[in-house]
Amino acid sequence: MATRRVFVLWQHPLILMSLRGLLNHASIEWVGDSSTLDDLPRLFVEKTPDIILIEGEVDDNTQKALHLLAASKRNLRVIGLSLQGNDIQLYELEQETINQKEDLLNLILKE
């Protein structure tokens, strides 16, 4: 199984630390994190993630920025996590619900 390079964009430090522990998996490499969208283009180039996890729903500004990033790397996936109702929102507006840690790990690791 290929290693997935994950970058996390999350504002709240406690949740960020929890995600770091949750994503402690042999096939996941945590390549960085940020609490602001402003740093994302630079960090995207430096860290070259396969997956970007973002907090909450994707608003218009975030969607535009993520669209530009996704266009520059064909295999980039963006996953929005909402703490309300265990929702996962994939970029392109697919939506799933998670109930367990394994649900998120499976989503990140799927081919």
PDB file of C-alpha atoms in Angstrom:
ATOM      1  CA  MET A   1       0.000   0.000   0.000  1.00  0.00           C
ATOM      2  CA  ALA A   2       1.366   3.414  -0.954  1.00  0.00           C
ATOM      3  CA  THR A   3       2.030   5.959   1.757  1.00  0.00           C
ATOM      4  CA  ARG A   4      -0.384   8.904   1.734  1.00  0.00           C
ATOM      5  CA  ARG A   5       1.140  12.329   2.408  1.00  0.00           C
ATOM      6  CA  VAL A   6      -1.392  14.287   4.477  1.00  0.00           C
ATOM      7  CA  PHE A   7      -1.455  18.021   5.184  1.00  0.00           C
ATOM      8  CA  VAL A   8      -4.009  19.345   7.708  1.00  0.00           C
ATOM      9  CA  LEU A   9      -5.588  22.802   7.647  1.00  0.00           C
ATOM     10  CA  TRP A  10      -7.247  23.226  11.043  1.00  0.00           C
ATOM     11  CA  GLN A  11      -7.801  26.220  13.294  1.00  0.00           C
ATOM     12  CA  HIS A  12      -8.227  24.593  16.717  1.00  0.00           C
ATOM     13  CA  PRO A  13      -5.005  23.225  18.298  1.00  0.00           C
ATOM     14  CA  LEU A  14      -6.740  20.552  20.418  1.00  0.00           C
ATOM     15  CA  ILE A  15      -8.461  19.000  17.400  1.00  0.00           C
ATOM     16  CA  LEU A  16      -5.240  19.287  15.404  1.00  0.00           C
ATOM     17  CA  MET A  17      -3.385  17.304  18.079  1.00  0.00           C
ATOM     18  CA  SER A  18      -6.185  14.741  18.133  1.00  0.00           C
ATOM     19  CA  LEU A  19      -6.033  14.325  14.355  1.00  0.00           C
ATOM     20  CA  ARG A  20      -2.272  13.833  14.541  1.00  0.00           C
ATOM     21  CA  GLY A  21      -2.820  10.939  16.956  1.00  0.00           C
ATOM     22  CA  LEU A  22      -5.726   9.550  14.948  1.00  0.00           C
ATOM     23  CA  LEU A  23      -3.689   9.552  11.748  1.00  0.00           C
ATOM     24  CA  ASN A  24      -0.724   7.792  13.321  1.00  0.00           C
ATOM     25  CA  HIS A  25      -0.646   4.961  10.806  1.00  0.00           C
ATOM     26  CA  ALA A  26       2.169   3.203   8.960  1.00  0.00           C
ATOM     27  CA  SER A  27       0.735   4.224   5.563  1.00  0.00           C
ATOM     28  CA  ILE A  28       0.107   7.888   6.455  1.00  0.00           C
ATOM     29  CA  GLU A  29       2.822  10.523   6.543  1.00  0.00           C
ATOM     30  CA  TRP A  30       1.869  13.781   8.293  1.00  0.00           C
ATOM     31  CA  VAL A  31       3.718  16.343   6.142  1.00  0.00           C
ATOM     32  CA  GLY A  32       2.519  19.480   7.902  1.00  0.00           C
ATOM     33  CA  ASP A  33      -0.313  21.607   9.146  1.00  0.00           C
ATOM     34  CA  SER A  34      -1.488  25.198   9.242  1.00  0.00           C
ATOM     35  CA  SER A  35      -4.225  27.159  10.965  1.00  0.00           C
ATOM     36  CA  THR A  36      -4.702  29.606   8.074  1.00  0.00           C
ATOM     37  CA  LEU A  37      -5.496  29.345   4.386  1.00  0.00           C
ATOM     38  CA  ASP A  38      -2.952  32.099   3.655  1.00  0.00           C
ATOM     39  CA  ASP A  39       0.006  29.707   4.050  1.00  0.00           C
ATOM     40  CA  LEU A  40      -1.535  26.880   2.043  1.00  0.00           C
ATOM     41  CA  PRO A  41      -0.161  27.661  -1.463  1.00  0.00           C
ATOM     42  CA  ARG A  42       3.439  27.929  -0.199  1.00  0.00           C
ATOM     43  CA  LEU A  43       3.140  24.894   2.062  1.00  0.00           C
ATOM     44  CA  PHE A  44       1.459  22.903  -0.709  1.00  0.00           C
ATOM     45  CA  VAL A  45       4.505  23.418  -2.934  1.00  0.00           C
ATOM     46  CA  GLU A  46       6.971  22.694  -0.111  1.00  0.00           C
ATOM     47  CA  LYS A  47       5.214  19.668   1.413  1.00  0.00           C
ATOM     48  CA  THR A  48       3.660  18.085  -1.723  1.00  0.00           C
ATOM     49  CA  PRO A  49       0.697  16.397   0.007  1.00  0.00           C
ATOM     50  CA  ASP A  50      -1.555  13.806  -1.625  1.00  0.00           C
ATOM     51  CA  ILE A  51      -4.426  14.717   0.693  1.00  0.00           C
ATOM     52  CA  ILE A  52      -5.436  17.939   2.413  1.00  0.00           C
ATOM     53  CA  LEU A  53      -7.742  17.640   5.425  1.00  0.00           C
ATOM     54  CA  ILE A  54      -9.634  20.843   6.135  1.00  0.00           C
ATOM     55  CA  GLU A  55     -11.894  21.972   8.946  1.00  0.00           C
ATOM     56  CA  GLY A  56     -15.601  22.243   8.308  1.00  0.00           C
ATOM     57  CA  GLU A  57     -17.449  22.919   5.099  1.00  0.00           C
ATOM     58  CA  VAL A  58     -15.773  24.432   2.072  1.00  0.00           C
ATOM     59  CA  ASP A  59     -16.807  28.068   1.542  1.00  0.00           C
ATOM     60  CA  ASP A  60     -16.429  29.907  -1.795  1.00  0.00           C
ATOM     61  CA  ASN A  61     -12.948  31.327  -1.085  1.00  0.00           C
ATOM     62  CA  THR A  62     -11.625  28.031   0.186  1.00  0.00           C
ATOM     63  CA  GLN A  63     -13.175  26.199  -2.767  1.00  0.00           C
ATOM     64  CA  LYS A  64     -11.425  28.524  -5.243  1.00  0.00           C
ATOM     65  CA  ALA A  65      -8.050  28.071  -3.542  1.00  0.00           C
ATOM     66  CA  LEU A  66      -8.453  24.297  -3.353  1.00  0.00           C
ATOM     67  CA  HIS A  67      -9.554  24.135  -6.989  1.00  0.00           C
ATOM     68  CA  LEU A  68      -6.320  25.863  -8.047  1.00  0.00           C
ATOM     69  CA  LEU A  69      -4.273  23.487  -5.913  1.00  0.00           C
ATOM     70  CA  ALA A  70      -6.092  20.425  -7.201  1.00  0.00           C
ATOM     71  CA  ALA A  71      -5.594  21.572 -10.797  1.00  0.00           C
ATOM     72  CA  SER A  72      -1.849  21.723 -10.229  1.00  0.00           C
ATOM     73  CA  LYS A  73      -1.692  18.121  -8.991  1.00  0.00           C
ATOM     74  CA  ARG A  74      -4.043  15.598 -10.528  1.00  0.00           C
ATOM     75  CA  ASN A  75      -4.047  13.145  -7.627  1.00  0.00           C
ATOM     76  CA  LEU A  76      -4.701  15.649  -4.839  1.00  0.00           C
ATOM     77  CA  ARG A  77      -7.761  14.910  -2.719  1.00  0.00           C
ATOM     78  CA  VAL A  78      -9.310  17.431  -0.367  1.00  0.00           C
ATOM     79  CA  ILE A  79     -11.349  16.134   2.566  1.00  0.00           C
ATOM     80  CA  GLY A  80     -13.413  18.525   4.686  1.00  0.00           C
ATOM     81  CA  LEU A  81     -14.248  17.278   8.172  1.00  0.00           C
ATOM     82  CA  SER A  82     -17.144  18.697  10.149  1.00  0.00           C
ATOM     83  CA  LEU A  83     -17.458  18.094  13.865  1.00  0.00           C
ATOM     84  CA  GLN A  84     -21.226  18.332  13.540  1.00  0.00           C
ATOM     85  CA  GLY A  85     -22.822  15.016  12.661  1.00  0.00           C
ATOM     86  CA  ASN A  86     -19.522  13.272  11.810  1.00  0.00           C
ATOM     87  CA  ASP A  87     -19.706  14.526   8.230  1.00  0.00           C
ATOM     88  CA  ILE A  88     -16.898  14.145   5.736  1.00  0.00           C
ATOM     89  CA  GLN A  89     -17.103  16.297   2.640  1.00  0.00           C
ATOM     90  CA  LEU A  90     -14.831  15.363  -0.243  1.00  0.00           C
ATOM     91  CA  TYR A  91     -13.884  18.108  -2.647  1.00  0.00           C
ATOM     92  CA  GLU A  92     -16.280  17.856  -5.607  1.00  0.00           C
ATOM     93  CA  LEU A  93     -19.056  17.816  -2.990  1.00  0.00           C
ATOM     94  CA  GLU A  94     -19.339  14.091  -2.346  1.00  0.00           C
ATOM     95  CA  GLN A  95     -20.389  13.423   1.224  1.00  0.00           C
ATOM     96  CA  GLU A  96     -20.050  10.528   3.629  1.00  0.00           C
ATOM     97  CA  THR A  97     -20.636  10.018   7.337  1.00  0.00           C
ATOM     98  CA  ILE A  98     -18.031   8.528   9.619  1.00  0.00           C
ATOM     99  CA  ASN A  99     -18.704   6.701  12.827  1.00  0.00           C
ATOM    100  CA  GLN A 100     -15.292   5.300  13.699  1.00  0.00           C
ATOM    101  CA  LYS A 101     -11.609   6.115  13.372  1.00  0.00           C
ATOM    102  CA  GLU A 102     -11.297   3.396  10.728  1.00  0.00           C
ATOM    103  CA  ASP A 103     -13.830   5.170   8.490  1.00  0.00           C
ATOM    104  CA  LEU A 104     -11.528   8.189   8.195  1.00  0.00           C
ATOM    105  CA  LEU A 105      -8.413   6.058   7.777  1.00  0.00           C
ATOM    106  CA  ASN A 106     -10.073   4.008   5.021  1.00  0.00           C
ATOM    107  CA  LEU A 107     -11.096   7.171   3.195  1.00  0.00           C
ATOM    108  CA  ILE A 108      -7.538   8.530   3.311  1.00  0.00           C
ATOM    109  CA  LEU A 109      -5.927   5.238   2.289  1.00  0.00           C
ATOM    110  CA  LYS A 110      -8.281   4.257  -0.531  1.00  0.00           C
ATOM    111  CA  GLU A 111      -6.797   4.134  -4.025  1.00  0.00           C
TER     112      GLU A 111
END
